[in-house]
Coordinates of C-alpha atoms in Angstrom, one line a residue:
X1 CA -22.4 -12.1 25.0
X2 CA -25.0 -9.3 25.2
X3 CA -28.8 -9.9 24.5
X4 CA -28.4 -7.6 21.5
X5 CA -25.5 -9.7 20.0
X6 CA -27.2 -13.0 20.7
X7 CA -30.5 -11.9 18.9
X8 CA -28.4 -10.4 16.0
X9 CA -26.6 -13.8 15.5
X10 CA -29.9 -15.7 15.6
X11 CA -31.4 -13.3 13.0
X12 CA -28.3 -13.8 10.9
X13 CA -28.6 -17.5 11.1
X14 CA -32.2 -17.6 10.2
X15 CA -31.5 -15.2 7.3
X16 CA -28.7 -17.6 5.9
X17 CA -30.9 -20.5 6.2
X18 CA -33.8 -18.9 4.4
X19 CA -31.4 -17.8 1.7
X20 CA -30.0 -21.2 0.9
X21 CA -33.0 -22.6 -1.1
X22 CA -33.2 -19.2 -3.1
X23 CA -29.4 -19.5 -3.7
X24 CA -29.7 -23.1 -5.0
X25 CA -32.6 -22.1 -7.2
X26 CA -30.9 -19.1 -8.6
X27 CA -27.6 -21.0 -9.0
X28 CA -29.6 -23.9 -11.0
X29 CA -31.1 -21.2 -13.2
X30 CA -27.8 -19.7 -14.0
X31 CA -26.3 -23.2 -14.6
X32 CA -28.9 -24.1 -17.2
X33 CA -29.6 -20.8 -19.0
X34 CA -26.8 -19.1 -20.6
X35 CA -28.6 -16.0 -21.4
X36 CA -29.8 -15.4 -17.9
X37 CA -26.2 -16.2 -16.6
X38 CA -24.8 -13.5 -19.2
X39 CA -27.2 -10.8 -18.3
X40 CA -26.5 -11.3 -14.5
X41 CA -22.7 -11.5 -15.0
X42 CA -22.7 -8.4 -17.0
X43 CA -24.8 -6.5 -14.5
X44 CA -22.5 -7.5 -11.5
X45 CA -19.5 -6.5 -13.5
X46 CA -20.9 -3.0 -14.4
X47 CA -22.0 -2.4 -10.9
X48 CA -18.5 -3.4 -9.6
X49 CA -16.8 -0.8 -12.0
X50 CA -19.3 2.0 -11.3
X51 CA -19.4 1.7 -7.5
X52 CA -17.3 4.2 -5.4
X53 CA -18.1 3.5 -1.8
X54 CA -14.8 2.9 0.0
X55 CA -12.8 5.9 1.3
X56 CA -9.2 5.6 0.1
X57 CA -6.4 5.4 2.7
X58 CA -4.1 8.1 1.5
X59 CA -0.3 7.4 1.7
X60 CA 2.5 10.0 1.7
X61 CA 4.0 11.7 -1.3
X62 CA 5.4 9.4 -3.9
X63 CA 3.6 6.3 -2.4
X64 CA 0.3 8.0 -3.0
X65 CA 1.0 8.9 -6.5
X66 CA 2.2 5.3 -7.2
X67 CA -1.0 3.9 -5.6
X68 CA -3.4 6.1 -7.3
X69 CA -1.8 5.6 -10.8
X70 CA -1.7 1.8 -10.4
X71 CA -5.3 1.6 -9.3
X72 CA -6.4 3.6 -12.3
X73 CA -4.2 1.7 -14.8
X74 CA -5.9 -1.5 -13.4
X75 CA -9.4 0.1 -14.0
X76 CA -8.5 1.2 -17.5
X77 CA -6.6 -1.8 -19.0
X78 CA -6.6 -4.5 -16.3
X79 CA -2.6 -4.2 -15.9
X80 CA -0.3 -1.8 -14.1
X81 CA 3.4 -1.9 -14.2
X82 CA 5.5 -0.5 -11.2
X83 CA 9.1 -0.2 -12.1
X84 CA 11.7 -0.6 -9.2
X85 CA 9.0 -1.8 -6.7
X86 CA 11.8 -3.5 -4.7
X87 CA 15.3 -2.3 -4.3
X88 CA 18.4 -4.2 -5.1
X89 CA 19.0 -5.4 -1.5
X90 CA 15.5 -6.8 -1.2
X91 CA 15.8 -8.5 -4.6
X92 CA 19.2 -10.1 -3.4
X93 CA 17.6 -11.4 -0.2
X94 CA 14.6 -12.8 -2.2
X95 CA 17.0 -14.6 -4.5
X96 CA 18.8 -16.2 -1.7
X97 CA 15.4 -17.2 -0.2
X98 CA 14.1 -18.6 -3.5
X99 CA 17.3 -20.6 -3.9
X100 CA 16.5 -22.4 -0.5
X101 CA 13.0 -23.1 -1.7
X102 CA 14.1 -24.5 -4.9
X103 CA 16.4 -26.9 -3.2
X104 CA 13.5 -27.9 -0.8
X105 CA 11.2 -28.4 -3.8
X106 CA 13.6 -30.8 -5.4
X107 CA 14.1 -32.6 -2.2
X108 CA 10.4 -33.0 -1.6
X109 CA 9.8 -34.6 -5.0
X110 CA 13.1 -36.4 -5.4
X111 CA 12.0 -40.0 -4.3
X112 CA 8.2 -39.6 -4.5
X113 CA 5.9 -41.4 -7.1
X114 CA 3.2 -38.9 -6.0
X115 CA 3.3 -35.9 -8.2
X116 CA 0.6 -33.6 -6.9
X117 CA 0.8 -31.1 -4.0
X118 CA 2.8 -31.9 -0.8
X119 CA 2.4 -29.7 2.3
X120 CA 5.4 -29.2 4.5
X121 CA 4.4 -29.8 8.3
X122 CA 6.9 -27.4 9.7
X123 CA 6.4 -24.3 7.3
X124 CA 3.0 -25.2 6.3
X125 CA 4.2 -24.3 2.8
X126 CA 2.6 -26.2 -0.2
X127 CA 5.0 -27.6 -2.8
X128 CA 3.4 -27.9 -6.3
X129 CA 4.5 -30.4 -9.1
X130 CA 1.5 -29.8 -11.3
X131 CA 2.7 -29.8 -15.1
X132 CA 6.3 -29.4 -14.3
X133 CA 7.3 -31.9 -17.1
X134 CA 5.5 -29.9 -19.8
X135 CA 6.5 -26.3 -18.9
X136 CA 9.3 -26.7 -16.1
X137 CA 7.4 -24.6 -13.6
X138 CA 8.5 -25.1 -10.0
X139 CA 6.2 -23.7 -7.4
X140 CA 6.0 -23.3 -3.6
X141 CA 3.0 -21.5 -1.9
X142 CA 2.7 -19.7 1.4
X143 CA -0.8 -18.7 2.7
X144 CA -1.3 -15.4 4.7
X145 CA -2.5 -17.3 7.9
X146 CA 1.0 -19.0 8.1
X147 CA 2.9 -15.7 7.3
X148 CA 5.1 -15.9 10.4
X149 CA 6.7 -19.0 9.0
X150 CA 7.4 -17.8 5.6
X151 CA 10.7 -16.4 4.4
X152 CA 11.2 -12.7 5.2
X153 CA 10.6 -11.3 1.6
X154 CA 7.5 -13.5 1.2
X155 CA 6.2 -12.0 4.5
X156 CA 7.0 -8.7 3.1
X157 CA 4.6 -9.2 0.1
X158 CA 1.9 -10.9 2.2
X159 CA 1.7 -7.8 4.4
X160 CA 2.6 -5.1 1.7
X161 CA 0.3 -2.0 2.6
X162 CA 0.9 -0.3 -0.9
X163 CA -0.3 -3.5 -2.7
X164 CA -3.3 -3.8 -0.3
X165 CA -4.3 -0.2 -0.9
X166 CA -4.0 -0.5 -4.7
X167 CA -6.2 -3.6 -4.9
X168 CA -8.6 -2.2 -2.2
X169 CA -9.1 1.0 -4.4
X170 CA -9.6 -1.3 -7.5
X171 CA -12.1 -3.6 -5.9
X172 CA -13.8 -0.6 -3.9
X173 CA -13.6 -2.8 -0.8
X174 CA -10.8 -3.5 1.9
X175 CA -8.8 -6.5 0.7
X176 CA -5.5 -8.3 1.8
X177 CA -3.0 -10.7 0.2
X178 CA -4.2 -14.3 0.5
X179 CA -1.1 -16.2 -0.5
X180 CA 2.3 -15.8 -2.2
X181 CA 3.6 -18.1 -4.9
X182 CA 7.3 -18.5 -5.4
X183 CA 8.0 -19.7 -8.8
X184 CA 10.9 -20.6 -11.0
X185 CA 10.6 -21.2 -14.8
X186 CA 13.3 -23.1 -16.6
X187 CA 13.6 -23.8 -20.4
X188 CA 10.6 -26.0 -21.5
X189 CA 9.1 -27.5 -24.4
X190 CA 6.1 -25.2 -24.4
X191 CA 4.3 -22.4 -22.4
X192 CA 0.8 -22.1 -21.1
X193 CA -2.5 -21.6 -23.0
X194 CA -4.5 -18.5 -22.8
X195 CA -6.7 -18.4 -20.0
X196 CA -8.4 -16.5 -17.1
X197 CA -7.7 -17.5 -13.5
X198 CA -11.2 -17.1 -12.0
X199 CA -14.5 -15.4 -12.9
X200 CA -14.7 -13.6 -9.5
X201 CA -12.7 -10.6 -8.6
X202 CA -9.0 -11.3 -8.1
X203 CA -5.8 -9.4 -8.7
X204 CA -2.2 -10.8 -8.8
X205 CA 1.1 -8.8 -8.3
X206 CA 4.1 -10.4 -9.8
X207 CA 7.5 -9.1 -8.5
X208 CA 10.3 -10.0 -10.9
X209 CA 13.5 -11.5 -9.0
X210 CA 15.4 -11.7 -12.2
X211 CA 15.6 -9.6 -15.4
X212 CA 13.1 -10.9 -17.8
X213 CA 13.2 -10.7 -21.6
X214 CA 11.0 -12.5 -24.1
X215 CA 13.4 -15.6 -24.1
X216 CA 12.9 -16.0 -20.3
X217 CA 9.2 -16.9 -20.6
X218 CA 7.4 -13.7 -19.3
X219 CA 3.7 -13.7 -18.7
X220 CA 1.7 -12.2 -21.6
X221 CA -1.5 -10.2 -21.4
X222 CA -4.5 -9.1 -23.7
X223 CA -5.1 -5.7 -22.3
X224 CA -8.7 -4.3 -21.8
X225 CA -10.0 -7.9 -21.4
X226 CA -11.0 -7.6 -17.8
X227 CA -14.4 -6.2 -18.5
X228 CA -16.6 -8.9 -20.3
X229 CA -14.9 -8.6 -23.7
X230 CA -16.7 -10.0 -26.8
X231 CA -16.8 -13.9 -27.1
X232 CA -15.7 -14.6 -23.5
X233 CA -19.0 -15.1 -21.8
X234 CA -19.3 -18.8 -22.8
X235 CA -15.9 -19.4 -21.2
X236 CA -17.2 -17.6 -17.9
X237 CA -20.3 -19.7 -18.0
X238 CA -18.5 -23.0 -18.3
X239 CA -16.3 -22.0 -15.4
X240 CA -19.5 -21.2 -13.3
X241 CA -20.8 -24.6 -14.3
X242 CA -17.7 -26.9 -13.9
X243 CA -14.9 -24.8 -12.3
X244 CA -11.6 -23.3 -13.3
X245 CA -10.5 -26.2 -15.5
X246 CA -12.9 -24.6 -18.1
X247 CA -11.0 -21.2 -18.0
X248 CA -9.4 -21.8 -21.3
X249 CA -10.9 -19.9 -24.4
X250 CA -10.2 -21.0 -28.0
X251 CA -7.4 -19.6 -29.9
X252 CA -10.0 -18.3 -32.3
X253 CA -11.6 -16.3 -29.6
X254 CA -8.3 -14.9 -28.3
X255 CA -7.2 -13.9 -31.7
X256 CA -10.5 -11.9 -32.2
X257 CA -9.9 -9.8 -29.1
X258 CA -8.9 -6.3 -29.7
X259 CA -5.5 -4.9 -28.8
X260 CA -1.8 -6.0 -29.1
X261 CA -0.3 -8.7 -26.7
X262 CA 1.8 -7.1 -24.0
X263 CA 4.6 -9.0 -22.3
X264 CA 5.6 -8.9 -18.6
X265 CA 9.3 -8.1 -19.4
X266 CA 11.3 -5.8 -17.0
X267 CA 14.2 -5.5 -14.6
X268 CA 14.5 -7.4 -11.3
X269 CA 12.4 -5.7 -8.7
X270 CA 9.7 -4.6 -11.1
X271 CA 6.1 -5.3 -10.1
X272 CA 3.4 -6.3 -12.6
X273 CA -0.1 -6.0 -11.3
X274 CA -3.0 -7.7 -13.1
X275 CA -6.6 -8.5 -12.9
X276 CA -6.6 -12.3 -13.5
X277 CA -10.0 -12.1 -15.2
X278 CA -7.9 -10.5 -18.0
X279 CA -6.9 -13.1 -20.7
X280 CA -3.3 -13.9 -20.1
X281 CA -0.8 -16.8 -20.0
X282 CA 2.7 -17.8 -19.3
X283 CA 5.2 -18.1 -22.3
X284 CA 7.7 -20.6 -23.2
X285 CA 11.1 -20.1 -21.4
X286 CA 13.9 -20.8 -24.1
X287 CA 16.9 -19.4 -22.3
X288 CA 18.3 -19.2 -18.8
X289 CA 15.4 -19.1 -16.3
X290 CA 12.9 -16.8 -14.8
X291 CA 12.2 -16.3 -10.8
X292 CA 9.3 -14.4 -9.5
X293 CA 7.1 -14.0 -6.5
X294 CA 3.3 -13.7 -7.0
X295 CA 0.9 -12.3 -4.4
X296 CA -2.8 -13.0 -4.9
X297 CA -5.6 -10.5 -3.7
X298 CA -9.2 -11.8 -3.8
X299 CA -11.8 -9.1 -3.7
X300 CA -14.8 -9.8 -1.5
X301 CA -16.9 -7.6 -3.8
X302 CA -20.6 -8.0 -4.3
X303 CA -19.9 -9.7 -7.6
X304 CA -17.7 -12.3 -5.9
X305 CA -20.2 -13.0 -3.0
X306 CA -23.1 -13.5 -5.3
X307 CA -21.2 -15.8 -7.8
X308 CA -19.7 -17.9 -5.0
X309 CA -23.2 -18.4 -3.3
X310 CA -24.8 -19.4 -6.5
X311 CA -22.1 -21.7 -8.1
X312 CA -22.0 -25.4 -7.0
X313 CA -18.2 -25.2 -7.7
X314 CA -15.8 -24.5 -4.8
X315 CA -13.3 -22.4 -6.9
X316 CA -14.6 -20.1 -9.6

């Protein structure tokens, strides 16, 4: 290590140590003062959407048009729909791989009293049981650092350059897929409640593996709710204070939000990209089943960095 590098690292270490008391003080102030939190959160959001620092990495022809359109739709409404993202052959391969994952999931939980999350020692995939009894949602998760062990079509999503560029333009900073969730939804007594996933910057891209109509339990959205909509700040503050278990606004608040509900219906191979700060939920599956792959992109924006430094929660 050069002398310059050594000195730089020491300066950064001292700087981080000096920041910690300030971060704790600022975090405590925001925890206890809703008005202060609301002011800071609104400012960080506004700065996030007005910044234009990153230079786009242009693609060729139709890909460039697709990327530019999707990024702009995200900025405008919080949702972008890309029809025919995967061709029929890729979808067929993904369905075959999904069938294997479903069998593995059932084998993992067949004789277990534990109903939480089980990590496979070979593939390092995580098998989620969660609230399966309530909404029949079967999930298997693959992280980017273990991409080499994932099924081929999951790897394809983990390393999809088009999705990475769409989300990078949207966040105005380079980003990559953090994980892919393979999900099957069967007929269930109920769907999800309206919620946001996180109060920091995150986008998810959902690729449909089956044709999805309303009866199949599509995701639903309230468009234009990704930029501090009226009534949602109290929910954001509770998440900042206590974590994402508090990310469920009341039905009264959701009903008062402007705009018609949109449903994530479409054909197998379509891709629905959405800001997870937008109010959304799964819906009840009443017929057949729904299969999807969901890729998550966390934006390391200034808003994300500041909120994660200030909050006492590990996942906001």
